[in-house]
Amino acid sequence: MHGPPMVGWLLVAVSALGGAVCLLRVAPGAGARRWGALSEAVMGGGMAAMALPVAPGPLSPPLCVGLFTTSALGECALALHAARRGDGPRGGPRGSARHGGDRVAETRPVAHHLRLAGGALAMVYMAWAMGSAHQAPGTGPPGVPVVTWALVLCLVLPLPGQAHRMLPGSGPPVAARGEAPELAAASHLAMTTAMVAMLLTL
């Protein structure tokens, strides 16, 4: 990454903290929710590793490309599964409810999985760009500007919604045991902001 080392270490701290929060959400989750939390935790760790203000090793970019390509494909598969199941806007099948009238905890699962897939693809792109710069130093800024700005736009557009979900009472009506919707939204916002900053400092 380009920029002052202090910025790199700040991105490392934000990414690692966001990944740690997501890791804590893996245990209480179940099914697609657990996979999503694990995917975000791995993404946070990968972002922290990429943001380190040191030159990456020769194997780091290919490993990251393979890892996050797998993550993106998994999230796309989950989004497709949720769409085929006919999930409504609040995370469960339209018109369905749990025993006792409880509503499913997840909100907009298709959009959530697609957002995670987009983040994983951004990680693939950054790993590829960093690998290209490592193999051919001094050839100018890595990456393709059009792709970089397209990814930045895709990541920035959901930010207002993520910020809104940090407000008390704006999360799902029923959360899984051990989960804090506002804390999850804060970790999403922090990691998305860090990813945008990393894209802009390629």
PDB file of C-alpha atoms in Angstrom, residues 2 24 26 36 39 49 52 89 110 123 133 140-141 146 153 157 170 172 174 178 183-184 196-198 202:
ATOM      1  CA  HIS A   2       1.126   3.563  -0.657  1.00  0.00           C
ATOM      2  CA  LEU A  24     -16.725 -13.400  17.969  1.00  0.00           C
ATOM      3  CA  VAL A  26     -19.110 -16.989  14.479  1.00  0.00           C
ATOM      4  CA  GLY A  36     -21.019 -14.794   6.729  1.00  0.00           C
ATOM      5  CA  SER A  39     -16.083 -14.747   5.809  1.00  0.00           C
ATOM      6  CA  ALA A  49      -2.137  -8.318   6.353  1.00  0.00           C
ATOM      7  CA  LEU A  52       0.992  -3.804   6.741  1.00  0.00           C
ATOM      8  CA  PRO A  89     -36.932  -8.119   2.931  1.00  0.00           C
ATOM      9  CA  VAL A 110     -29.466 -11.750  -0.495  1.00  0.00           C
ATOM     10  CA  MET A 123      -9.836  -8.194  -1.910  1.00  0.00           C
ATOM     11  CA  ALA A 133       3.423  -4.115  -8.272  1.00  0.00           C
ATOM     12  CA  GLY A 140       3.426   3.193 -11.910  1.00  0.00           C
ATOM     13  CA  PRO A 141       0.400   2.807  -9.662  1.00  0.00           C
ATOM     14  CA  VAL A 146     -11.713   2.366 -13.806  1.00  0.00           C
ATOM     15  CA  LEU A 153     -18.439   3.300  -5.648  1.00  0.00           C
ATOM     16  CA  LEU A 157     -23.140   3.290  -1.714  1.00  0.00           C
ATOM     17  CA  SER A 170     -32.756  -0.069  13.973  1.00  0.00           C
ATOM     18  CA  PRO A 172     -33.511  -6.820  13.401  1.00  0.00           C
ATOM     19  CA  VAL A 174     -34.869 -10.675  17.058  1.00  0.00           C
ATOM     20  CA  GLY A 178     -24.860 -13.505  21.919  1.00  0.00           C
ATOM     21  CA  LEU A 183     -21.804  -3.850  17.089  1.00  0.00           C
ATOM     22  CA  ALA A 184     -22.003  -5.951  13.929  1.00  0.00           C
ATOM     23  CA  VAL A 196     -12.214   1.999   0.547  1.00  0.00           C
ATOM     24  CA  ALA A 197      -9.111   3.675   2.001  1.00  0.00           C
ATOM     25  CA  MET A 198      -6.952   0.731   0.875  1.00  0.00           C
ATOM     26  CA  LEU A 202      -3.156   1.421  -4.152  1.00  0.00           C
TER      27      LEU A 202
END
